[in-house]
């Protein structure tokens, strides 16, 4: 009897410790997790209440995991949750969601270990190449096209919302084909928060498209020493969201790219110093800053201004003719110099030879060696006629 009583006492003690332990530590996790697809985008996950907690005192934390880390989380008191699981967001064939129970709040909040659930997509992901979706704000329309593959693609769309009324994808019917691409034009009031489904026989692709707009059209005009560029912002209310990039070439050479944030009113403007001898090529694009919906444009058509002046011809003349003339002069003067060198510059006697000769002549008699030495011409000798003069004879005879 005492043994049974002791045993019961022991059991109740352990149970009490266990309960106390649970209350002081983490709550137990939710159980019986399951999911059901509501359409190709949205899945409904449900679970059961963990043991030993009351419905009103427990909350659940739902975490969407991406590559092993939490990418976003939500809290709810219900025992189900709707979430979009898009093939382009997960990079695999399933979404991973962690659900944990949470009790208390603030500093005394306690969370259970998370329970993971892998949600497999309805169809495997298919490759669709170069999807581009051009959005028109004024028409509230999106023109999506892609490179045609082996299988025909059907495009469905709806706003990405999770409420009952929103979960009904519509098929895009305004389809078209060009030489290499297929496309479809769709109109939707949720066009900034739209989910697309590309459905083929073997697979599918679900995603929120990157929305592309047409690049701003540049206008260029001359203003004094500058070129003034202006353009009209894209047709939305989010003017401060835009960031513009303008790149330009000056005289065929890339000069620079400049960035501008959108301003609240008026057209956008920029100035560039204008060298009138150059042609300018401008190109622009626009993107949205980080905290705004992802919208971008590619670079637009090139807008040109001015003409490249042909290189200065007088300079070319100077650069070619002057050296030619100069060398001609030098050649001519060389020629002249050679021809008349005897006049311009007689042979200069070697000073050492003169010295040697002087030394040798100091000992010997000077004897004529060549006929070229100076020979004085014989002077004409007048015969002297001496006549005796008498004292009285006149001097008239000799004069
Ligand atoms: C959609 O884009 C294609 C290809 O650029 C074009 O031919 C078509 O006219 C566009 N549709 C609309 C409604 O803008």
Coordinates of C-alpha atoms and ligand atoms in Angstrom, one line a residue:
X1 CA 0.0 0.0 0.0
X2 CA 2.7 2.4 1.0
X3 CA 4.6 1.6 -2.1
X4 CA 1.7 2.5 -4.3
X5 CA 1.1 5.7 -2.4
X6 CA 4.7 6.6 -2.7
X7 CA 4.7 5.8 -6.4
X8 CA 1.6 8.0 -7.0
X9 CA 3.2 10.8 -5.0
X10 CA 6.3 10.5 -7.1
X11 CA 4.4 10.6 -10.4
X12 CA 2.4 13.7 -9.5
X13 CA 5.6 15.4 -8.4
X14 CA 7.2 14.7 -11.8
X15 CA 4.1 15.9 -13.6
X16 CA 4.1 19.1 -11.6
X17 CA 7.7 19.7 -12.3
X18 CA 7.1 19.1 -16.0
X19 CA 4.2 21.5 -16.1
X20 CA 6.1 24.1 -14.2
X21 CA 9.1 23.6 -16.4
X22 CA 7.0 24.2 -19.5
X23 CA 5.4 27.3 -18.2
X24 CA 8.7 28.8 -17.2
X25 CA 10.4 27.9 -20.4
X26 CA 9.3 27.8 -24.0
X27 CA 5.7 26.9 -25.0
X28 CA 5.4 23.8 -27.0
X29 CA 5.2 24.2 -30.8
X30 CA 2.1 24.0 -32.9
X31 CA 1.2 20.6 -34.3
X32 CA -0.4 19.0 -37.3
X33 CA 0.8 21.5 -39.9
X34 CA -0.8 21.1 -43.4
X35 CA -1.3 23.3 -46.5
X36 CA -3.7 23.8 -49.4
X37 CA -3.1 25.8 -52.6
X38 CA -5.9 28.4 -53.2
X39 CA -4.5 29.1 -56.6
X40 CA -1.1 29.1 -58.3
X41 CA 0.2 32.0 -56.1
X42 CA -1.4 31.6 -52.7
X43 CA -1.2 28.8 -50.2
X44 CA -3.2 28.4 -47.0
X45 CA -1.3 26.8 -44.1
X46 CA -3.2 25.5 -41.0
X47 CA -2.1 23.8 -37.8
X48 CA -3.4 22.7 -34.4
X49 CA -3.0 24.4 -31.0
X50 CA 0.0 23.2 -29.0
X51 CA -0.8 21.2 -25.9
X52 CA -1.4 22.8 -22.5
X53 CA -2.1 26.3 -23.8
X54 CA -5.4 28.1 -24.1
X55 CA -6.5 29.5 -27.4
X56 CA -6.6 33.1 -26.2
X57 CA -3.1 33.1 -24.7
X58 CA -1.1 31.9 -27.7
X59 CA 0.0 33.6 -30.9
X60 CA 1.8 32.1 -33.9
X61 CA 4.7 33.5 -35.7
X62 CA 5.0 32.6 -39.4
X63 CA 8.4 33.1 -41.0
X64 CA 9.1 32.8 -44.8
X65 CA 12.5 31.4 -45.2
X66 CA 14.9 32.1 -48.1
X67 CA 18.2 30.3 -48.4
X68 CA 18.1 29.2 -44.8
X69 CA 17.4 32.7 -43.4
X70 CA 14.1 34.4 -42.6
X71 CA 13.1 36.8 -45.3
X72 CA 9.9 38.1 -43.7
X73 CA 7.6 37.2 -40.8
X74 CA 4.0 37.8 -39.6
X75 CA 2.1 37.1 -36.4
X76 CA -1.5 35.9 -36.1
X77 CA -3.9 34.5 -33.4
X78 CA -5.7 32.3 -35.9
X79 CA -4.7 28.8 -36.7
X80 CA -4.3 29.3 -40.4
X81 CA -2.4 31.7 -42.6
X82 CA -2.3 32.7 -46.3
X83 CA 1.0 33.4 -48.0
X84 CA 2.1 33.9 -51.6
X85 CA 4.7 31.3 -52.6
X86 CA 6.1 32.4 -56.0
X87 CA 8.5 30.2 -58.0
X88 CA 10.7 33.2 -58.8
X89 CA 11.1 34.1 -55.1
X90 CA 12.1 30.7 -53.8
X91 CA 14.8 29.5 -56.3
X92 CA 13.7 25.9 -55.7
X93 CA 10.6 23.7 -56.1
X94 CA 9.2 24.5 -52.6
X95 CA 8.7 27.4 -50.1
X96 CA 9.9 26.7 -46.6
X97 CA 7.8 28.2 -43.8
X98 CA 8.6 28.1 -40.1
X99 CA 5.7 28.3 -37.6
X100 CA 6.2 28.8 -33.8
X101 CA 3.9 29.5 -30.9
X102 CA 4.5 32.6 -28.9
X103 CA 3.2 33.3 -25.3
X104 CA 3.4 36.5 -23.3
X105 CA 4.5 39.8 -24.7
X106 CA 7.2 42.3 -24.4
X107 CA 10.2 41.2 -22.3
X108 CA 8.4 38.1 -21.0
X109 CA 7.6 36.9 -24.5
X110 CA 8.5 33.2 -25.0
X111 CA 8.7 31.4 -28.3
X112 CA 8.6 27.7 -29.1
X113 CA 11.0 25.9 -31.3
X114 CA 9.9 26.6 -34.9
X115 CA 8.2 23.8 -36.9
X116 CA 9.2 23.8 -40.6
X117 CA 6.9 23.0 -43.4
X118 CA 7.9 22.6 -47.1
X119 CA 5.3 23.7 -49.5
X120 CA 5.8 22.2 -52.9
X121 CA 4.7 24.3 -55.9
X122 CA 1.8 22.9 -58.0
X123 CA 4.0 22.4 -61.1
X124 CA 7.8 22.4 -61.6
X125 CA 9.4 25.7 -62.6
X126 CA 9.9 26.2 -66.3
X127 CA 12.4 28.4 -68.1
X128 CA 10.9 31.3 -70.0
X129 CA 13.6 33.5 -71.5
X130 CA 13.9 37.3 -71.4
X131 CA 10.5 38.2 -69.9
X132 CA 9.9 42.0 -70.3
X133 CA 6.9 43.8 -69.0
X134 CA 6.4 47.3 -70.3
X135 CA 4.0 49.3 -68.1
X136 CA 1.9 52.3 -69.2
X137 CA 0.6 54.3 -66.3
X138 CA -1.8 56.3 -68.3
X139 CA -3.4 53.1 -69.8
X140 CA -3.0 51.2 -66.6
X141 CA -1.8 48.4 -68.8
X142 CA 1.2 46.0 -68.9
X143 CA 2.7 44.7 -72.1
X144 CA 4.6 41.5 -71.4
X145 CA 6.6 39.6 -73.9
X146 CA 9.1 36.8 -73.9
X147 CA 11.3 34.8 -76.2
X148 CA 9.3 32.0 -77.7
X149 CA 10.3 28.5 -76.4
X150 CA 9.3 24.9 -77.3
X151 CA 6.0 25.1 -75.5
X152 CA 3.2 27.7 -75.8
X153 CA 2.9 29.9 -72.8
X154 CA -0.5 31.0 -71.3
X155 CA -0.3 34.2 -69.2
X156 CA -2.6 34.6 -66.2
X157 CA -2.6 37.6 -63.8
X158 CA -4.2 39.0 -60.7
X159 CA -3.3 41.5 -58.0
X160 CA -1.0 39.8 -55.5
X161 CA -3.5 40.3 -52.6
X162 CA -4.6 37.5 -50.3
X163 CA -8.3 38.2 -49.7
X164 CA -11.0 36.0 -51.0
X165 CA -12.1 38.4 -53.7
X166 CA -8.6 38.8 -55.0
X167 CA -7.8 35.1 -55.4
X168 CA -9.1 34.6 -59.0
X169 CA -6.5 34.8 -61.7
X170 CA -7.6 36.0 -65.1
X171 CA -6.2 34.8 -68.4
X172 CA -4.5 37.4 -70.6
X173 CA -6.2 37.3 -73.9
X174 CA -4.7 40.1 -76.0
X175 CA -1.9 37.9 -77.2
X176 CA 0.5 38.7 -80.1
X177 CA 3.5 37.2 -81.8
X178 CA 6.5 38.8 -83.4
X179 CA 9.4 37.1 -85.3
X180 CA 11.1 35.8 -82.1
X181 CA 8.8 36.8 -79.2
X182 CA 5.3 36.1 -77.9
X183 CA 3.5 38.5 -75.7
X184 CA 0.2 39.6 -74.2
X185 CA -1.2 43.0 -73.2
X186 CA -3.1 43.1 -70.0
X187 CA -5.0 45.7 -68.1
X188 CA -5.4 45.6 -64.3
X189 CA -6.1 48.1 -61.6
X190 CA -3.4 46.4 -59.4
X191 CA -0.8 47.0 -62.0
X192 CA 1.8 48.1 -59.5
X193 CA 1.3 45.0 -57.3
X194 CA 0.6 42.3 -59.9
X195 CA 1.3 38.6 -59.8
X196 CA 1.8 36.8 -63.1
X197 CA 1.6 33.1 -63.9
X198 CA 3.2 31.7 -67.0
X199 CA 1.6 28.3 -67.5
X200 CA 2.9 25.6 -69.9
X201 CA 2.0 21.9 -70.3
X202 CA 4.9 20.8 -68.2
X203 CA 5.5 23.6 -65.7
X204 CA 4.9 27.1 -64.6
X205 CA 6.5 30.2 -63.4
X206 CA 4.9 32.6 -60.9
X207 CA 6.4 36.0 -60.2
X208 CA 5.9 39.7 -59.7
X209 CA 7.3 41.2 -62.9
X210 CA 10.0 43.8 -62.9
X211 CA 8.1 46.7 -64.5
X212 CA 9.8 48.5 -67.3
X213 CA 8.8 52.0 -68.6
X214 CA 9.9 53.9 -71.6
X215 CA 13.0 56.1 -71.0
X216 CA 12.3 59.8 -70.7
X217 CA 12.6 61.7 -73.9
X218 CA 15.4 64.2 -73.9
X219 CA 15.1 67.7 -75.4
X220 CA 18.3 69.6 -76.1
X221 CA 18.7 73.3 -76.7
X222 CA 21.6 75.7 -76.8
X223 CA 21.8 78.4 -74.1
X224 CA 24.9 80.6 -74.3
X225 CA 27.9 78.4 -73.7
X226 CA 25.9 75.5 -72.4
X227 CA 23.5 72.9 -73.7
X228 CA 20.4 72.7 -71.7
X229 CA 18.7 69.3 -71.4
X230 CA 15.2 68.7 -70.2
X231 CA 12.8 65.9 -70.0
X232 CA 9.4 65.1 -68.7
X233 CA 9.2 62.7 -65.7
X234 CA 7.3 59.4 -66.2
X235 CA 3.5 59.7 -65.8
X236 CA 3.1 58.8 -62.1
X237 CA 2.6 60.6 -58.8
X238 CA 5.9 59.2 -57.4
X239 CA 8.2 61.9 -58.8
X240 CA 10.6 61.8 -55.9
X241 CA 11.1 58.1 -56.5
X242 CA 12.8 58.5 -59.8
X243 CA 16.5 58.6 -60.3
X244 CA 17.7 59.6 -63.8
X245 CA 20.9 58.8 -65.5
X246 CA 22.1 60.8 -68.4
X247 CA 25.3 59.7 -70.3
X248 CA 26.9 61.6 -73.1
X249 CA 29.6 61.5 -75.7
X250 CA 31.4 64.6 -76.9
X251 CA 33.2 64.5 -80.3
X252 CA 32.7 60.7 -80.5
X253 CA 34.3 60.2 -77.1
X254 CA 32.5 59.0 -74.0
X255 CA 32.4 61.9 -71.5
X256 CA 30.4 60.9 -68.4
X257 CA 27.2 59.7 -66.9
X258 CA 25.4 62.0 -64.5
X259 CA 22.7 61.1 -61.9
X260 CA 19.8 63.2 -60.8
X261 CA 17.0 62.6 -58.3
X262 CA 13.5 63.5 -59.3
X263 CA 12.2 66.9 -58.1
X264 CA 8.7 67.5 -57.0
X265 CA 7.6 69.9 -59.7
X266 CA 8.4 71.0 -63.2
X267 CA 10.4 69.3 -65.8
X268 CA 13.9 67.9 -65.0
X269 CA 16.9 69.8 -66.3
X270 CA 20.6 69.6 -66.6
X271 CA 23.4 71.7 -68.2
X272 CA 26.5 70.7 -70.1
X273 CA 29.3 73.0 -71.2
X274 CA 29.0 73.3 -75.0
X275 CA 32.1 73.1 -77.2
X276 CA 30.7 74.2 -80.6
X277 CA 33.3 72.2 -82.5
X278 CA 31.8 68.9 -81.2
X279 CA 28.8 66.8 -81.8
X280 CA 27.0 65.6 -78.6
X281 CA 25.3 62.3 -78.2
X282 CA 22.9 62.0 -75.2
X283 CA 21.2 58.9 -73.7
X284 CA 19.1 58.6 -70.6
X285 CA 17.4 56.0 -68.4
X286 CA 15.4 56.1 -65.2
X287 CA 15.1 53.8 -62.2
X288 CA 13.3 53.9 -58.9
X289 CA 15.1 54.4 -55.6
X290 CA 15.2 51.7 -53.0
X291 CA 12.0 52.4 -51.1
X292 CA 9.7 52.7 -54.1
X293 CA 8.1 50.0 -56.3
X294 CA 10.7 48.4 -58.6
X295 CA 10.3 50.2 -61.9
X296 CA 13.0 50.9 -64.4
X297 CA 13.7 51.8 -68.0
X298 CA 16.5 50.8 -70.3
X299 CA 18.6 53.5 -72.1
X300 CA 16.6 55.4 -74.7
X301 CA 17.4 56.4 -78.3
X302 CA 20.5 58.6 -78.8
X303 CA 19.7 62.3 -79.1
X304 CA 22.4 64.3 -80.9
X305 CA 23.2 68.0 -81.0
X306 CA 25.8 69.9 -83.1
X307 CA 28.3 68.6 -85.6
X308 CA 31.9 67.5 -85.3
X309 CA 33.9 70.3 -87.0
X310 CA 36.5 68.9 -89.5
X311 CA 40.0 69.3 -88.1
X312 CA 41.6 72.7 -88.6
X313 CA 43.1 72.8 -92.2
X314 CA 45.6 75.7 -91.8
X315 CA 47.2 73.7 -89.0
X316 CA 47.5 70.7 -91.3
X317 CA 49.1 72.9 -94.0
X318 CA 51.5 74.3 -91.5
X319 CA 52.3 70.9 -90.2
X320 CA 53.0 69.4 -93.6
X321 CA 54.2 72.2 -95.9
X322 CA 56.7 73.9 -93.5
X323 CA 58.9 70.8 -92.9
X324 CA 58.9 70.0 -96.6
X325 CA 60.0 73.6 -97.5
X326 CA 62.6 73.5 -94.8
X327 CA 64.2 70.3 -96.0
X328 CA 64.1 71.5 -99.6
X329 CA 66.0 74.6 -98.6
X330 CA 68.6 72.5 -96.7
X331 CA 69.1 70.2 -99.7
X332 CA 69.5 73.1 -102.1
X333 CA 71.9 74.9 -99.9
X334 CA 74.0 71.7 -99.5
X335 CA 74.1 71.4 -103.2
X336 CA 75.2 75.0 -103.7
X337 CA 77.7 74.7 -101.0
X338 CA 79.3 71.7 -102.6
X339 CA 79.4 73.2 -106.0
X340 CA 81.0 76.5 -104.9
X341 CA 83.0 75.3 -102.0
X342 CA 86.3 76.5 -103.5
X343 CA 84.9 80.1 -103.5
X344 CA 83.0 79.9 -100.3
X345 CA 85.7 78.1 -98.4
X346 CA 89.2 77.6 -100.0
X347 CA 91.3 74.7 -98.8
X348 CA 92.6 75.6 -95.4
X349 CA 96.3 74.6 -95.1
X350 CA 97.1 72.2 -92.4
X351 CA 98.8 74.2 -89.6
X352 CA 101.0 71.2 -88.6
X353 CA 102.4 70.9 -92.1
X354 CA 103.3 74.6 -92.1
X355 CA 105.1 74.2 -88.8
X356 CA 107.0 71.1 -90.0
X357 CA 108.1 73.0 -93.1
X358 CA 109.3 75.8 -91.1
X359 CA 111.4 73.5 -88.9
X360 CA 113.0 71.8 -91.9
X361 CA 113.7 75.1 -93.7
X362 CA 115.6 76.4 -90.7
X363 CA 118.6 74.0 -91.5
X364 CA 118.6 73.9 -95.3
X365 CA 118.9 76.4 -98.1
X366 CA 115.7 77.4 -99.5
X367 CA 115.4 75.8 -102.8
X368 CA 112.6 76.0 -105.2
X369 CA 110.8 72.7 -105.3
X370 CA 108.0 73.6 -107.7
X371 CA 107.3 76.0 -110.5
X372 CA 104.5 77.5 -108.7
X373 CA 106.7 79.4 -106.3
X374 CA 106.7 83.1 -106.9
X375 CA 109.1 84.1 -109.5
X376 CA 109.5 87.8 -110.0
X377 CA 109.0 88.9 -113.6
X378 CA 112.2 90.4 -115.1
X379 CA 111.8 94.0 -114.9
X380 CA 112.4 96.0 -118.1
X381 CA 115.8 97.4 -118.0
X382 CA 116.3 100.7 -119.6
X383 CA 119.7 101.1 -121.2
X384 CA 121.6 103.8 -119.6
X385 CA 123.1 106.3 -122.0
X386 CA 125.7 108.3 -120.4
X387 CA 126.7 111.3 -122.2
X388 CA 129.3 113.6 -121.2
X389 CA 128.0 117.1 -120.6
X390 CA 129.9 120.0 -121.4
X391 CA 129.6 123.0 -119.3
X392 CA 128.0 125.0 -121.8
X393 CA 125.8 122.5 -123.6
X394 CA 122.2 122.7 -122.8
X395 CA 120.2 120.1 -120.9
X396 CA 117.5 119.9 -123.6
X397 CA 119.0 116.8 -125.2
X398 CA 118.1 114.4 -122.3
X399 CA 114.9 115.7 -121.3
Ligands
LIG1 C1 3.0 45.5 -77.0 O1 4.3 45.4 -77.5 C2 4.4 44.9 -78.8 C3 5.9 44.6 -79.1 O2 6.7 45.7 -78.7 C4 3.7 45.8 -79.7 O3 3.8 45.3 -81.0 C5 2.3 46.1 -79.3 O4 1.7 47.0 -80.1 C6 2.2 46.5 -77.8 N1 0.8 46.5 -77.4 C7 0.3 47.5 -76.8 C8 -1.2 47.5 -76.5 O5 0.9 48.5 -76.4

